[in-house]
PDB file of C-alpha atoms in Angstrom:
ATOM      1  CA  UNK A   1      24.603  -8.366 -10.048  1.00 47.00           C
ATOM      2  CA  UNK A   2      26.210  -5.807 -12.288  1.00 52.00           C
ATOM      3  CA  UNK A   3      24.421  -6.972 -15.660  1.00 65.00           C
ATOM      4  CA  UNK A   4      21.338  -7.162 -13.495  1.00 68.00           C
ATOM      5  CA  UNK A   5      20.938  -3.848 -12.586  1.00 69.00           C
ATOM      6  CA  UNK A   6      21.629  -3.153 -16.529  1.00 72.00           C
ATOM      7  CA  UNK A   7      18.870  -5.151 -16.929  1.00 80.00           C
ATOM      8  CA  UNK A   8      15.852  -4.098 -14.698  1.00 83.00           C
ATOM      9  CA  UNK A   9      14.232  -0.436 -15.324  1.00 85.00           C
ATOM     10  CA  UNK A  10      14.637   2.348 -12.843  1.00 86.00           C
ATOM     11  CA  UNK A  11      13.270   0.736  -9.847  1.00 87.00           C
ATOM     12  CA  UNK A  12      11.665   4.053  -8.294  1.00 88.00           C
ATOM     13  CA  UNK A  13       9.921   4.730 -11.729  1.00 89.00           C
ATOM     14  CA  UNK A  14       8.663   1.074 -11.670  1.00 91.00           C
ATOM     15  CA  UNK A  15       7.207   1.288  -8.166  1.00 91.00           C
ATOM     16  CA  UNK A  16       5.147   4.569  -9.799  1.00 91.00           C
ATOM     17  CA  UNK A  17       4.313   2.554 -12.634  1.00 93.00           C
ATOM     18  CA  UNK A  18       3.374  -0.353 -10.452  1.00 92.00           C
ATOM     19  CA  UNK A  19       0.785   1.917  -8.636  1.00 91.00           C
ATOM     20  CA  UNK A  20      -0.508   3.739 -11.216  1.00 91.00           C
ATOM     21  CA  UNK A  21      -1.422   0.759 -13.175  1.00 91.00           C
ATOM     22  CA  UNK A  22      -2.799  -0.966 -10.562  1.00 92.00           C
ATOM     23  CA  UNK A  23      -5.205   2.049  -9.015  1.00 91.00           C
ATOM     24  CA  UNK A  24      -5.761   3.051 -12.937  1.00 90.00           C
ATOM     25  CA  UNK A  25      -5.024   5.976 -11.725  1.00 90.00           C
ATOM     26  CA  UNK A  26      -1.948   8.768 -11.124  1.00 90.00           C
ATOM     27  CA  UNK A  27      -3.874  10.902  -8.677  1.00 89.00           C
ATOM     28  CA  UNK A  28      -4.008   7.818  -6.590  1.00 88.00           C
ATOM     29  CA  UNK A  29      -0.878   6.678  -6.985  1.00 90.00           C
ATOM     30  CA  UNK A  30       0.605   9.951  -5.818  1.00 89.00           C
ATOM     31  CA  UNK A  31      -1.593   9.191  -3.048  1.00 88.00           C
ATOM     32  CA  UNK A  32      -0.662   6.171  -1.844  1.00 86.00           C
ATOM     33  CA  UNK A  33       3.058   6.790  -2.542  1.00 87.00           C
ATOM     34  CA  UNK A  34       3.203  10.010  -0.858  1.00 87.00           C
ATOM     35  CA  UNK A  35       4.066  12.049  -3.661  1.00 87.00           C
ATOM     36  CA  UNK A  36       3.016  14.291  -6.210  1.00 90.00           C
ATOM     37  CA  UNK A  37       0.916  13.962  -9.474  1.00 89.00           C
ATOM     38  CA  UNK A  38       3.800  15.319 -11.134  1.00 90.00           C
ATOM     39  CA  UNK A  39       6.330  13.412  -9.368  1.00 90.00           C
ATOM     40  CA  UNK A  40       4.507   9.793 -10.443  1.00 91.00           C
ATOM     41  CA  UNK A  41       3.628  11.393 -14.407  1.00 92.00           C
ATOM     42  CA  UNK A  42       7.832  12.537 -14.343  1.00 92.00           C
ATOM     43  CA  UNK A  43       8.315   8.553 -13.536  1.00 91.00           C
ATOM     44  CA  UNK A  44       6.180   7.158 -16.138  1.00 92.00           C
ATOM     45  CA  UNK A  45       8.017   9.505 -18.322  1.00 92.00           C
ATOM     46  CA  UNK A  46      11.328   8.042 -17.173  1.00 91.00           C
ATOM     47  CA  UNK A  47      10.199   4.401 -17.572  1.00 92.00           C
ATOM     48  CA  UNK A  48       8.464   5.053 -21.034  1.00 92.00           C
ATOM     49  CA  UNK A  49      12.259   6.596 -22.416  1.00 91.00           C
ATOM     50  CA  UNK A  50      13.946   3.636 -21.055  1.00 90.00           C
ATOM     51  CA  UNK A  51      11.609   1.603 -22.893  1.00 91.00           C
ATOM     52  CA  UNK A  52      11.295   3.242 -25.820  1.00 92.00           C
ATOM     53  CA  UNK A  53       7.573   2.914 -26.154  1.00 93.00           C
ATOM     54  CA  UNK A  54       3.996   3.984 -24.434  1.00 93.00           C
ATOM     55  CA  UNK A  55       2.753   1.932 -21.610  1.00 93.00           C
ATOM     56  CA  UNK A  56      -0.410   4.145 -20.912  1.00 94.00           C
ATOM     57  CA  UNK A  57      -2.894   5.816 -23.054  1.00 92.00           C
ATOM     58  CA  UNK A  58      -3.450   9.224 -21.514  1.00 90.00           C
ATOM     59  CA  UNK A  59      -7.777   9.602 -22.243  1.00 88.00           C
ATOM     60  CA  UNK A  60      -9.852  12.023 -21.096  1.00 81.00           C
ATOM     61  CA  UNK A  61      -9.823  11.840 -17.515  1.00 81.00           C
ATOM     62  CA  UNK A  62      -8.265   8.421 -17.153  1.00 86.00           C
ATOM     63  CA  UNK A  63      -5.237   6.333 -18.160  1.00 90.00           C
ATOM     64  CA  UNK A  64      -5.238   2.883 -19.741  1.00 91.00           C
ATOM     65  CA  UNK A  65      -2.660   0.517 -19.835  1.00 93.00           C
ATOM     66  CA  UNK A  66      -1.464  -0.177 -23.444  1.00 93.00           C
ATOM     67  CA  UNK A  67      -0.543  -4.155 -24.411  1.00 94.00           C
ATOM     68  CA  UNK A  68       3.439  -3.740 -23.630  1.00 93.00           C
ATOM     69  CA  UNK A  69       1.868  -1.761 -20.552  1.00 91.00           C
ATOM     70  CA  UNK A  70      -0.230  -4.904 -19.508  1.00 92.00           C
ATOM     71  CA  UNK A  71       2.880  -7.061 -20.174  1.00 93.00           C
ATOM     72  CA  UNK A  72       5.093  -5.032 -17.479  1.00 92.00           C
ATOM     73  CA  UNK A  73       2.059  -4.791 -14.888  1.00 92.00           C
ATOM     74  CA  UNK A  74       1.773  -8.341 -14.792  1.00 91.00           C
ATOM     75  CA  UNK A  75       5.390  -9.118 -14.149  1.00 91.00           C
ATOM     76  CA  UNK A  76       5.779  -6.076 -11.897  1.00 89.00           C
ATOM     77  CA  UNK A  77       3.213  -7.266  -9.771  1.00 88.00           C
ATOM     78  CA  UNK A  78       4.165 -10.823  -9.530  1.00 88.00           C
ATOM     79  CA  UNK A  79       7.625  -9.668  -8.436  1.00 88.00           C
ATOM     80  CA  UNK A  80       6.302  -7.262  -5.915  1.00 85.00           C
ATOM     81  CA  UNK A  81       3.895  -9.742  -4.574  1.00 84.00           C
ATOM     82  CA  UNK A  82       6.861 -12.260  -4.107  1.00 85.00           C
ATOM     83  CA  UNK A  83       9.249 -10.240  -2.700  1.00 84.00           C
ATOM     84  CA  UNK A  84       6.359  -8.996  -0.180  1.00 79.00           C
ATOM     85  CA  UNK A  85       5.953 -12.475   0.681  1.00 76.00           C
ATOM     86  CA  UNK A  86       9.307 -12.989   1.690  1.00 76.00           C
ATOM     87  CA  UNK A  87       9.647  -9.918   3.480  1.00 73.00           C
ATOM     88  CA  UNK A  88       6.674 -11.209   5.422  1.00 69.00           C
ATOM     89  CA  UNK A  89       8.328 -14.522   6.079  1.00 68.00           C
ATOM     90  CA  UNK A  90      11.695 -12.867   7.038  1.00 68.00           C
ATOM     91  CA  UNK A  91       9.913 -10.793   9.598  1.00 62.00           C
ATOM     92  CA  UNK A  92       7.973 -13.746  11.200  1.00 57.00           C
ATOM     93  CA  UNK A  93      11.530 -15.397  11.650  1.00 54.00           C
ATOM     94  CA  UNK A  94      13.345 -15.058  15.149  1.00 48.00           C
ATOM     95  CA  UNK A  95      13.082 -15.482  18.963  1.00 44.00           C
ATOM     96  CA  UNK A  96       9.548 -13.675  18.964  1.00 51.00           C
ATOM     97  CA  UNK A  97       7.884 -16.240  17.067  1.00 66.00           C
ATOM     98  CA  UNK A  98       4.199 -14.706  16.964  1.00 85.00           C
ATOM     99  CA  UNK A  99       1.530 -16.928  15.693  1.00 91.00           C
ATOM    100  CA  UNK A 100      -1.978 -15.504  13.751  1.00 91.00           C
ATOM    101  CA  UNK A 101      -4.956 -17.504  14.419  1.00 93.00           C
ATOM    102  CA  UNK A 102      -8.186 -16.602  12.752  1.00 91.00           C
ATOM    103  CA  UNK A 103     -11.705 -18.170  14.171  1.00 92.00           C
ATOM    104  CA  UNK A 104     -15.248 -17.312  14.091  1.00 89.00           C
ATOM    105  CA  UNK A 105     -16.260 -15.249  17.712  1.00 90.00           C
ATOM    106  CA  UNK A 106     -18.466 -18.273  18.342  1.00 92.00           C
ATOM    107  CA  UNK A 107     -15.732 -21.460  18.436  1.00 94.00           C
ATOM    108  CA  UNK A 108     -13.430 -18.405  19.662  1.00 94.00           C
ATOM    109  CA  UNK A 109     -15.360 -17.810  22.319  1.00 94.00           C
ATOM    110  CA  UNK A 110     -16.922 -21.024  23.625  1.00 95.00           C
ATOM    111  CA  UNK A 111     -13.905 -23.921  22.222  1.00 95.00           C
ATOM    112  CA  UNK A 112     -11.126 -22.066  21.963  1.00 95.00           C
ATOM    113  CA  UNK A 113     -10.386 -19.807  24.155  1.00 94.00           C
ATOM    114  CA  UNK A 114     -11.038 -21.998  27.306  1.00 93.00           C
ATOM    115  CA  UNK A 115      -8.487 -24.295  26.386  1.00 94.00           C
ATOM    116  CA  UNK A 116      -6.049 -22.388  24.851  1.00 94.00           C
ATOM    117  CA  UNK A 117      -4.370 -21.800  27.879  1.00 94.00           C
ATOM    118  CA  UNK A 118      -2.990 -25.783  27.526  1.00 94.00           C
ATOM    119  CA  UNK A 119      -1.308 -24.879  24.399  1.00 94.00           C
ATOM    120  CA  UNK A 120       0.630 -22.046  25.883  1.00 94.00           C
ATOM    121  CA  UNK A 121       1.974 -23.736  28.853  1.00 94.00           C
ATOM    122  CA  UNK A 122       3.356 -26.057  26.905  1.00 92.00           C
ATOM    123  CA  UNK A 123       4.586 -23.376  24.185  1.00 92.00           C
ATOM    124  CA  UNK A 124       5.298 -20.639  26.099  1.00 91.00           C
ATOM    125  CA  UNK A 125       7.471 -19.581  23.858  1.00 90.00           C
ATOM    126  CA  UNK A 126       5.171 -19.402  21.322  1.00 92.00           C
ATOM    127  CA  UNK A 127       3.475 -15.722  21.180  1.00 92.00           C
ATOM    128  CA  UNK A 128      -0.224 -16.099  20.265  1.00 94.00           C
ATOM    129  CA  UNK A 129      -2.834 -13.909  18.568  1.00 92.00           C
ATOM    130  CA  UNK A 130      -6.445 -14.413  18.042  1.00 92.00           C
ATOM    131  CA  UNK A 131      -7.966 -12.679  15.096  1.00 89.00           C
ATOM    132  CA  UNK A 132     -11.869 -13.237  15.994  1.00 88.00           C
ATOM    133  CA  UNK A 133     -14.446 -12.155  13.557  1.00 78.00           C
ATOM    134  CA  UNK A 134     -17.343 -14.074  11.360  1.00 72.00           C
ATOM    135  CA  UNK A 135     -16.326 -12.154   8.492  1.00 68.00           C
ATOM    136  CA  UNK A 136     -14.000 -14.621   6.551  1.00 68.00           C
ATOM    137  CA  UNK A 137     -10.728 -13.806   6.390  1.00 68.00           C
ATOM    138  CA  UNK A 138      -8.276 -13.928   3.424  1.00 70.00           C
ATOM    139  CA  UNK A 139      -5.733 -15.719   4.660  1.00 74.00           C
ATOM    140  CA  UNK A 140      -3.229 -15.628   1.499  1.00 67.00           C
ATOM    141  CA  UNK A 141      -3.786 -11.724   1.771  1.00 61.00           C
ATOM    142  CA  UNK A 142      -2.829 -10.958   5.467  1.00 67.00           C
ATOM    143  CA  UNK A 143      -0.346 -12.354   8.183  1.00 79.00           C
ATOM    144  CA  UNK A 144      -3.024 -14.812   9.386  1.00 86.00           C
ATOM    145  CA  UNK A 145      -1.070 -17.778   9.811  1.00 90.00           C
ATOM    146  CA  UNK A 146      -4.343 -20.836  10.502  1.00 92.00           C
ATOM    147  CA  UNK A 147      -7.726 -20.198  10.120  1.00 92.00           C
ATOM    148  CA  UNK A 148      -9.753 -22.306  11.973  1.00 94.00           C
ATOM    149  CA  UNK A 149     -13.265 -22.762   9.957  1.00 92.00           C
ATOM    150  CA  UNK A 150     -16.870 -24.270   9.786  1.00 91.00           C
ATOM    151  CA  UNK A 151     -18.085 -25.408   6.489  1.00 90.00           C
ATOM    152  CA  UNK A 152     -17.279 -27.997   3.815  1.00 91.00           C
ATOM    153  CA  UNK A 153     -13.656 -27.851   3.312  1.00 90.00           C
ATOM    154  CA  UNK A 154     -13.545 -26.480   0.245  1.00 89.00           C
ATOM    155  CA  UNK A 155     -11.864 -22.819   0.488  1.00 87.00           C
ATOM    156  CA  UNK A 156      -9.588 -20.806  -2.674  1.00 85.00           C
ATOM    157  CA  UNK A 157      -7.421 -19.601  -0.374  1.00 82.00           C
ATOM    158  CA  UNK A 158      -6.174 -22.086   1.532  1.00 87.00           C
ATOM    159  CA  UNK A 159      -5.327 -26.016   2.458  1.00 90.00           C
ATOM    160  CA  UNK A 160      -8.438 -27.496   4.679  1.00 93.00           C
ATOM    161  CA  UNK A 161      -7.142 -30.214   7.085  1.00 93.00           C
ATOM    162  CA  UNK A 162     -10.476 -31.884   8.774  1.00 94.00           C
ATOM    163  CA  UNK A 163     -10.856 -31.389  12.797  1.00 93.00           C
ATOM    164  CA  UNK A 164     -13.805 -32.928  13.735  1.00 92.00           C
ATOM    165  CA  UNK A 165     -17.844 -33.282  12.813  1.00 92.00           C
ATOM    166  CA  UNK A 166     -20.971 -31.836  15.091  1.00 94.00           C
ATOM    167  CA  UNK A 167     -24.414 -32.152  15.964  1.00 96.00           C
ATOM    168  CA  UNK A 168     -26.918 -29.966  17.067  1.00 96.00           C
ATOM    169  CA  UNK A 169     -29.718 -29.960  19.572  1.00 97.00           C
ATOM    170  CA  UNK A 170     -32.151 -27.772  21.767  1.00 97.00           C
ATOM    171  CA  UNK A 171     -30.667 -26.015  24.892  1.00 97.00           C
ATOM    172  CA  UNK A 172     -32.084 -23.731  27.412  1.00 97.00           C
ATOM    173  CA  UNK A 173     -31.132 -22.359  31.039  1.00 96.00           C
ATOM    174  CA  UNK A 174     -31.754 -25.354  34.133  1.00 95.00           C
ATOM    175  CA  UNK A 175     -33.746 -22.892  35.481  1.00 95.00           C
ATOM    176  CA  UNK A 176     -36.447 -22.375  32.382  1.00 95.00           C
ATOM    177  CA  UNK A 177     -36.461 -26.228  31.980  1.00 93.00           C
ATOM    178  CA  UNK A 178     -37.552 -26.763  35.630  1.00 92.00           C
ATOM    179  CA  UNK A 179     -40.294 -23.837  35.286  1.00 92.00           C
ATOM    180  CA  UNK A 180     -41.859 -25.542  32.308  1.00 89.00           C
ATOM    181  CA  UNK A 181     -43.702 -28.607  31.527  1.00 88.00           C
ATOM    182  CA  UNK A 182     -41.253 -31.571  30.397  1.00 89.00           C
ATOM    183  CA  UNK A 183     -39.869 -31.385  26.743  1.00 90.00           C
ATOM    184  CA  UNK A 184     -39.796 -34.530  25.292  1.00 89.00           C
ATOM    185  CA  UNK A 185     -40.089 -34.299  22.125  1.00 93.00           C
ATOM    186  CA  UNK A 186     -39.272 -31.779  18.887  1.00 95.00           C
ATOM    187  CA  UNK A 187     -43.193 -31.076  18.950  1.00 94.00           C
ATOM    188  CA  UNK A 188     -43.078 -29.828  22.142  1.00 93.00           C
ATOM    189  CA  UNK A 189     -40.635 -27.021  21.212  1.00 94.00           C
ATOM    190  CA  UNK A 190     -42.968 -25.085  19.385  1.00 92.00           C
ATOM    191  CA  UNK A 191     -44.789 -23.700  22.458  1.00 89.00           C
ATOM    192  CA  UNK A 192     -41.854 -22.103  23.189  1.00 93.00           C
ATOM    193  CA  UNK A 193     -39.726 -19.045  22.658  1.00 94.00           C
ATOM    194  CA  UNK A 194     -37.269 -20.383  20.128  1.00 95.00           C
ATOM    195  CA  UNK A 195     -33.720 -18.325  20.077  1.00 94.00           C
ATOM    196  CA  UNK A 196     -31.800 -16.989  16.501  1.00 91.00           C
ATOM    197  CA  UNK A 197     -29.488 -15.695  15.484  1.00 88.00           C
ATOM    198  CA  UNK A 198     -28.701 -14.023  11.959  1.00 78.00           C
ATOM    199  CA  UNK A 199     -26.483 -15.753   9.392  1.00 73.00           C
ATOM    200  CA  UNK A 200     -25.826 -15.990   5.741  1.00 62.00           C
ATOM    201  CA  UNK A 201     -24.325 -18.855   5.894  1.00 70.00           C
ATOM    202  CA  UNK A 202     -26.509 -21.856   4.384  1.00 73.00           C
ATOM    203  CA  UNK A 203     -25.094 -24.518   6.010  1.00 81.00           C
ATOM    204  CA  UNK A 204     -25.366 -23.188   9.028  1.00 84.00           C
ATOM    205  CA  UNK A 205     -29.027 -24.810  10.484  1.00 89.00           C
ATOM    206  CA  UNK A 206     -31.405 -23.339  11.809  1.00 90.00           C
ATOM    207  CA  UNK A 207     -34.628 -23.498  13.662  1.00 93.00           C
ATOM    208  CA  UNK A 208     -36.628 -24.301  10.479  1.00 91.00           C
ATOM    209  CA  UNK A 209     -34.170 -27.029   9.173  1.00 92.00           C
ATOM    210  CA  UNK A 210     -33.634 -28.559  12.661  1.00 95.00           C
ATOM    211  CA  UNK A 211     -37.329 -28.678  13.048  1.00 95.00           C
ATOM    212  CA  UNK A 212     -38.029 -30.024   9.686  1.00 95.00           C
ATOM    213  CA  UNK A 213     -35.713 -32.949   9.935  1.00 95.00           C
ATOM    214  CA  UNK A 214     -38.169 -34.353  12.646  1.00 95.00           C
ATOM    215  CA  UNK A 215     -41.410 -33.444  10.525  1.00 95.00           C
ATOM    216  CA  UNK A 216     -41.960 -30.678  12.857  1.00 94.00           C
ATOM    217  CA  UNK A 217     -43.067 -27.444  11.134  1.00 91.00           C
ATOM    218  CA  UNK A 218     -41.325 -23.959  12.342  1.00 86.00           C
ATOM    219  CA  UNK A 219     -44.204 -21.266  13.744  1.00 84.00           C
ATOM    220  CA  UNK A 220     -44.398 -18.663  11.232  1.00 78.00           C
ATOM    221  CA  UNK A 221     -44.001 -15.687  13.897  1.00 72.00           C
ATOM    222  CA  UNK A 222     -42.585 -17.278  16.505  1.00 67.00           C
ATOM    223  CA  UNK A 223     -41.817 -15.852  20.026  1.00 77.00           C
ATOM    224  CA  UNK A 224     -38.448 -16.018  20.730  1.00 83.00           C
ATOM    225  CA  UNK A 225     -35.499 -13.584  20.687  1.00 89.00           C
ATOM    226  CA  UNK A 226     -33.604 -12.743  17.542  1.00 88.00           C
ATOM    227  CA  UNK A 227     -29.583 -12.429  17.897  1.00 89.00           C
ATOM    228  CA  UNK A 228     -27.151 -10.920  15.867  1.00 85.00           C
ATOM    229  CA  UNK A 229     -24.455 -13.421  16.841  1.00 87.00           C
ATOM    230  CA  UNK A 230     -24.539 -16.940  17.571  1.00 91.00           C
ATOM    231  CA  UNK A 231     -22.748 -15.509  21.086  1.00 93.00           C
ATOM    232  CA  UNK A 232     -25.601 -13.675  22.027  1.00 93.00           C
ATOM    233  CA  UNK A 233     -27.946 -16.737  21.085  1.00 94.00           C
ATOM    234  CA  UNK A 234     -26.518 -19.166  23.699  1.00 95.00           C
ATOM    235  CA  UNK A 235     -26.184 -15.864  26.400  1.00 95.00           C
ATOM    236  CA  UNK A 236     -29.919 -15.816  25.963  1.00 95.00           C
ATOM    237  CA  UNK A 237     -30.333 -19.030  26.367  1.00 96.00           C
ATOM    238  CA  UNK A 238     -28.168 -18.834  29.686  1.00 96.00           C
ATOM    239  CA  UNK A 239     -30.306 -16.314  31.124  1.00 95.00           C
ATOM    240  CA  UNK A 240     -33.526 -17.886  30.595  1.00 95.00           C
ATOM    241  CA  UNK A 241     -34.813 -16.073  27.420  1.00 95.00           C
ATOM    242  CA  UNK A 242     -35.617 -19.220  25.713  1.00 95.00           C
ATOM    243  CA  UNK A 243     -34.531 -22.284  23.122  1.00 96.00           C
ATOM    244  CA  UNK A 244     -31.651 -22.464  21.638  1.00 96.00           C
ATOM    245  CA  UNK A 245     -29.910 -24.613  19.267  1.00 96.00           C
ATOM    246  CA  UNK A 246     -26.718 -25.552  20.614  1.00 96.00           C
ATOM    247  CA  UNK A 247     -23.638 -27.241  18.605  1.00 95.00           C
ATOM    248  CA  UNK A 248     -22.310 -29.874  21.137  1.00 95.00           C
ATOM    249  CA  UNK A 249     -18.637 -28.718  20.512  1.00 94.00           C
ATOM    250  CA  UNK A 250     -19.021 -25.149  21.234  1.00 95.00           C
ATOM    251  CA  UNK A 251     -21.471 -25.663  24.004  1.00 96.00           C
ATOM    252  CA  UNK A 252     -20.243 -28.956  25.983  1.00 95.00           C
ATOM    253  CA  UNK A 253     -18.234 -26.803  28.430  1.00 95.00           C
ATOM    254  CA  UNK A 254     -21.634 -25.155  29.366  1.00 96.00           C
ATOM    255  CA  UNK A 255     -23.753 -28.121  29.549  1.00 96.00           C
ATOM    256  CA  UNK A 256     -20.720 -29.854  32.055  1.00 95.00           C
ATOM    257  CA  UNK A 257     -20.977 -26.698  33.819  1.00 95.00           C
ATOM    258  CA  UNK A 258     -24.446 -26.582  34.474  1.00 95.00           C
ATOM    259  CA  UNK A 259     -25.137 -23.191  32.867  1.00 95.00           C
ATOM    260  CA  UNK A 260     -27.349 -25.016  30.209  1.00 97.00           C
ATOM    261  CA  UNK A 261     -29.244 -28.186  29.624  1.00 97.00           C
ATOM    262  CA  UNK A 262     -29.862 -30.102  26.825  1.00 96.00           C
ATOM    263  CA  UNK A 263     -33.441 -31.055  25.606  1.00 94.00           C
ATOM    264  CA  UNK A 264     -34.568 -34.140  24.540  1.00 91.00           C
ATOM    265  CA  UNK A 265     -32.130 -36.855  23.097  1.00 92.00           C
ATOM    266  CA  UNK A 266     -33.265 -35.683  19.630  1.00 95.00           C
ATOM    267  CA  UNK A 267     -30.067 -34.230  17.577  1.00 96.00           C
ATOM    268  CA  UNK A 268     -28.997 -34.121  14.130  1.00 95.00           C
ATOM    269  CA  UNK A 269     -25.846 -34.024  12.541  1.00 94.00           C
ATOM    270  CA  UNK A 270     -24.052 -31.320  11.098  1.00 91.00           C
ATOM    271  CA  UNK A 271     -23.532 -31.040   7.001  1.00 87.00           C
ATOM    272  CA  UNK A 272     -20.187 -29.515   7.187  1.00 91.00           C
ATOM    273  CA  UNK A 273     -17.839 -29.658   9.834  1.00 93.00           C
ATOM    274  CA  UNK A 274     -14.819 -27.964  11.464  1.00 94.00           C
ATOM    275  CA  UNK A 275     -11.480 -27.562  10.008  1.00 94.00           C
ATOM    276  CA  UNK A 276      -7.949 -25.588  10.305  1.00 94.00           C
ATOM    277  CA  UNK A 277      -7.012 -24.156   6.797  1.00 93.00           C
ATOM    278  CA  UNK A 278      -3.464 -23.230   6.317  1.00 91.00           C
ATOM    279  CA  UNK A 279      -2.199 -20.956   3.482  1.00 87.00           C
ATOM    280  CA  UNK A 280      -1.152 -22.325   0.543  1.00 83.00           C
ATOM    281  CA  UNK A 281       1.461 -19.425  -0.838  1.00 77.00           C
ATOM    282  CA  UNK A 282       4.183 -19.271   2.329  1.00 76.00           C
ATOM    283  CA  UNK A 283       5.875 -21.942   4.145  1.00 79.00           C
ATOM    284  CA  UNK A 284       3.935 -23.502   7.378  1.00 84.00           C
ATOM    285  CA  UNK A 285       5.453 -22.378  10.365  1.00 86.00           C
ATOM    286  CA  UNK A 286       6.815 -24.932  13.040  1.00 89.00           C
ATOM    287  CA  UNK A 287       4.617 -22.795  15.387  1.00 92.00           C
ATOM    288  CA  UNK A 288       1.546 -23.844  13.228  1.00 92.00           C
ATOM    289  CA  UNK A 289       2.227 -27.154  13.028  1.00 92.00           C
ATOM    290  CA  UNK A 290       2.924 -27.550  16.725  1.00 94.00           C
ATOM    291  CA  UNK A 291      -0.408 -25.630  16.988  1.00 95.00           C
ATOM    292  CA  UNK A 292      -2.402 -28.138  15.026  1.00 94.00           C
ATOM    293  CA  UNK A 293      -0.821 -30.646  16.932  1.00 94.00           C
ATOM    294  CA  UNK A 294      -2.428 -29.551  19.434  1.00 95.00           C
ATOM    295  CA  UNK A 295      -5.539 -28.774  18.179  1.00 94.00           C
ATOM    296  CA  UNK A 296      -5.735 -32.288  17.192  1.00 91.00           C
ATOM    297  CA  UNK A 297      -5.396 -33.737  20.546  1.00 91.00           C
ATOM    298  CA  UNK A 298      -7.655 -31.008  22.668  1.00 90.00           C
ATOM    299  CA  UNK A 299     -10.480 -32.008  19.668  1.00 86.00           C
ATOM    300  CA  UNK A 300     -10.593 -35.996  20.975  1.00 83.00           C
ATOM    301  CA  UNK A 301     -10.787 -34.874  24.396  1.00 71.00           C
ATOM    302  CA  UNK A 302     -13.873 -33.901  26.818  1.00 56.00           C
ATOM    303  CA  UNK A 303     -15.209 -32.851  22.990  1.00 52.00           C
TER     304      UNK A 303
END
C-alpha cells in the first residue's frame, strides 16, 4: 500500500483535475466541488509539479486538455467511474435490500401495479420502488436496477430478456357500444370518434397503421380526442369519449372487469414486444432475479 500511495498523484488535486477536465471548465469545477476558482487552479498547479509537465492549455477564456492531459482524464475517469460503481453496489448490500424498477406509466399503471402486490407477499422482505416515466431511462447511469420495456430488444445500455408479445384492437366504454349501431367490422370505425394519444415512438401503432392493415383508410380530421398519454387514452375510452386502441396485456384487467369492451374480433399483432432489460456494468441482484422470476410467471397467467 506504501509504494502505492508513492505511486498515485495527490488525490485531492486529481479530483480538481478530474472536474475540470471533464466540465472544460475551472469555474465549474469550483462549482460543483464547492470550492473556489483559486482553490481548483492551486490544484492543477499541484498536479502539473508532480508531473512535471502541462495538462491544460490556459486560452482565452477556456482551458483545453493537452495530449498527457487527455491521457490522465481518461484513466481518472475510468477509475472514478469504477470505484462509484462499487460504492453503489456496497450501498445496495444489507438487510434493506431496496429494489429499482423502471416502466413506462402505461404497463405501470394498467400490468404492473395490480399485480405487484403478489410479488411482495411473497418477498416481503424485498423493499420495492417504481420509477414510472415514458422518458427512457439510462439504466447503466442511475440506481435503476430492471427496466421493464416495449420495443425490439435491442437497447446500448442494457441486457433485453424477452417477456411476452401483444396485439392490439378497438376498445370503447359498454355503455358507448350499447348506444351505437353494432361494430363489426374495421370500416365501421371510421364513423366514430377515434382516441390518441401522442408518441414518438414508431413502433408504437396507431390509428392509421391499425387501420391500414385492414385496407381501411384513417379520416384525415377525425373526431376523436387527442391524449397526451396512452393513460389518458384508455380513461377516455372508459368514460365514453370514444375508440380506443387497446394492447390486450395492459388492458385485459379492464375488459374482465367490465370497464371496457372489445370491438370486433379484428386484431393485429404487435412488431416489438415486452421485455425486462437488466444492466450490463454491475452484478444482478438476487432481488432482481427473484423479481423476474416472478415476472415470468404473472406474464403466462390471466395475460
Amino acid at each position: 500500500m506504501a509504494n502505492l500511495r508513492k505511486k498515485l498523484p495527490p488525490l485531492t488535486a486529481l479530483t480538481a483535475f478530474e472536474a475540470a477536465a471533464r466540465l472544460s471548465s475551472f469555474t465549474r469545477a469550483a462549482a460543483e466541488l464547492g470550492v473556489t476558482q483559486a482553490a481548483i487552479s492551486r490544484q492543477i498547479h499541484v498536479l502539473e509539479e508532480d508531473f512535471g509537465f502541462p495538462l491544460f492549455r490556459r486560452l482565452h477564456r477556456r482551458i483545453e486538455l493537452t495530449e498527457k492531459g487527455r491521457q490522465l482524464f481518461s484513466a481518472a475517469s475510468d477509475a472514478f467511474s469504477l470505484i462509484a460503481d462499487a460504492a453503489a453496489d456496497l450501498r445496495a448490500e444489507g438487510p434493506d435490500d431496496e429494489l429499482a424498477i423502471s416502466a413506462t406509466i402505461s404497463f405501470a399503471h394498467f400490468w404492473l401495479m395490480p399485480r405487484i402486490a403478489a410479488f411482495s407477499r411473497a418477498h416481503p422482505e424485498i423493499k420495492l420502488r417504481i420509477v414510472t416515466q415514458d422518458a427512457r431511462t439510462r439504466i447503466e447511469a442511475g440506481d435503476i436496477d430492471l427496466a421493464l420495456r416495449y420495443g425490439m430488444g435491442t437497447w446500448p445500455d442494457g441486457q433485453a430478456e424477452f417477456l411476452f408479445e401483444d396485439e392490439v384492437f378497438p376498445i370503447c366504454s359498454a355503455e358507448y357500444a350499447q348506444s351505437k349501431a353494432p361494430i363489426l367490422a374495421p370500416a365501421d370505425l371510421v364513423d366514430h370518434p377515434l382516441i390518441s394519444s401522442d408518441t414518438d415512438d414508431p413502433i408504437w401503432t396507431g390509428w392509421e397503421e391499425w387501420l391500414a392493415a385492414f385496407s381501411v383508410k384513417a379520416p384525415k380530421k377525425g373526431r376523436g380526442l387527442h391524449c397526451s398519454f396512452y393513460t389518458e387514452a384508455i380513461y377516455a375510452a372508459m368514460n365514453g369519449q370514444g375508440i380506443a386502441l387497446g394492447w390486450n396485456r395492459l388492458v385485459a384487467d379492464l375488459i374482465r372487469q367490465g370497464r371496457l369492451v372489445r370491438l370486433t374480433d379484428a386484431a393485429i399483432r404487435t412488431r416489438a414486444a415486452y421485455f425486462v432489460v437488466v444492466p450490463t456494468r454491475k452484478p444482478r441482484k438476487e432481488s432482481a432475479q427473484q423479481f423476474i422470476e416472478w415476472l415470468r410467471e404473472a406474464s403466462t397467467s390471466n395475460a
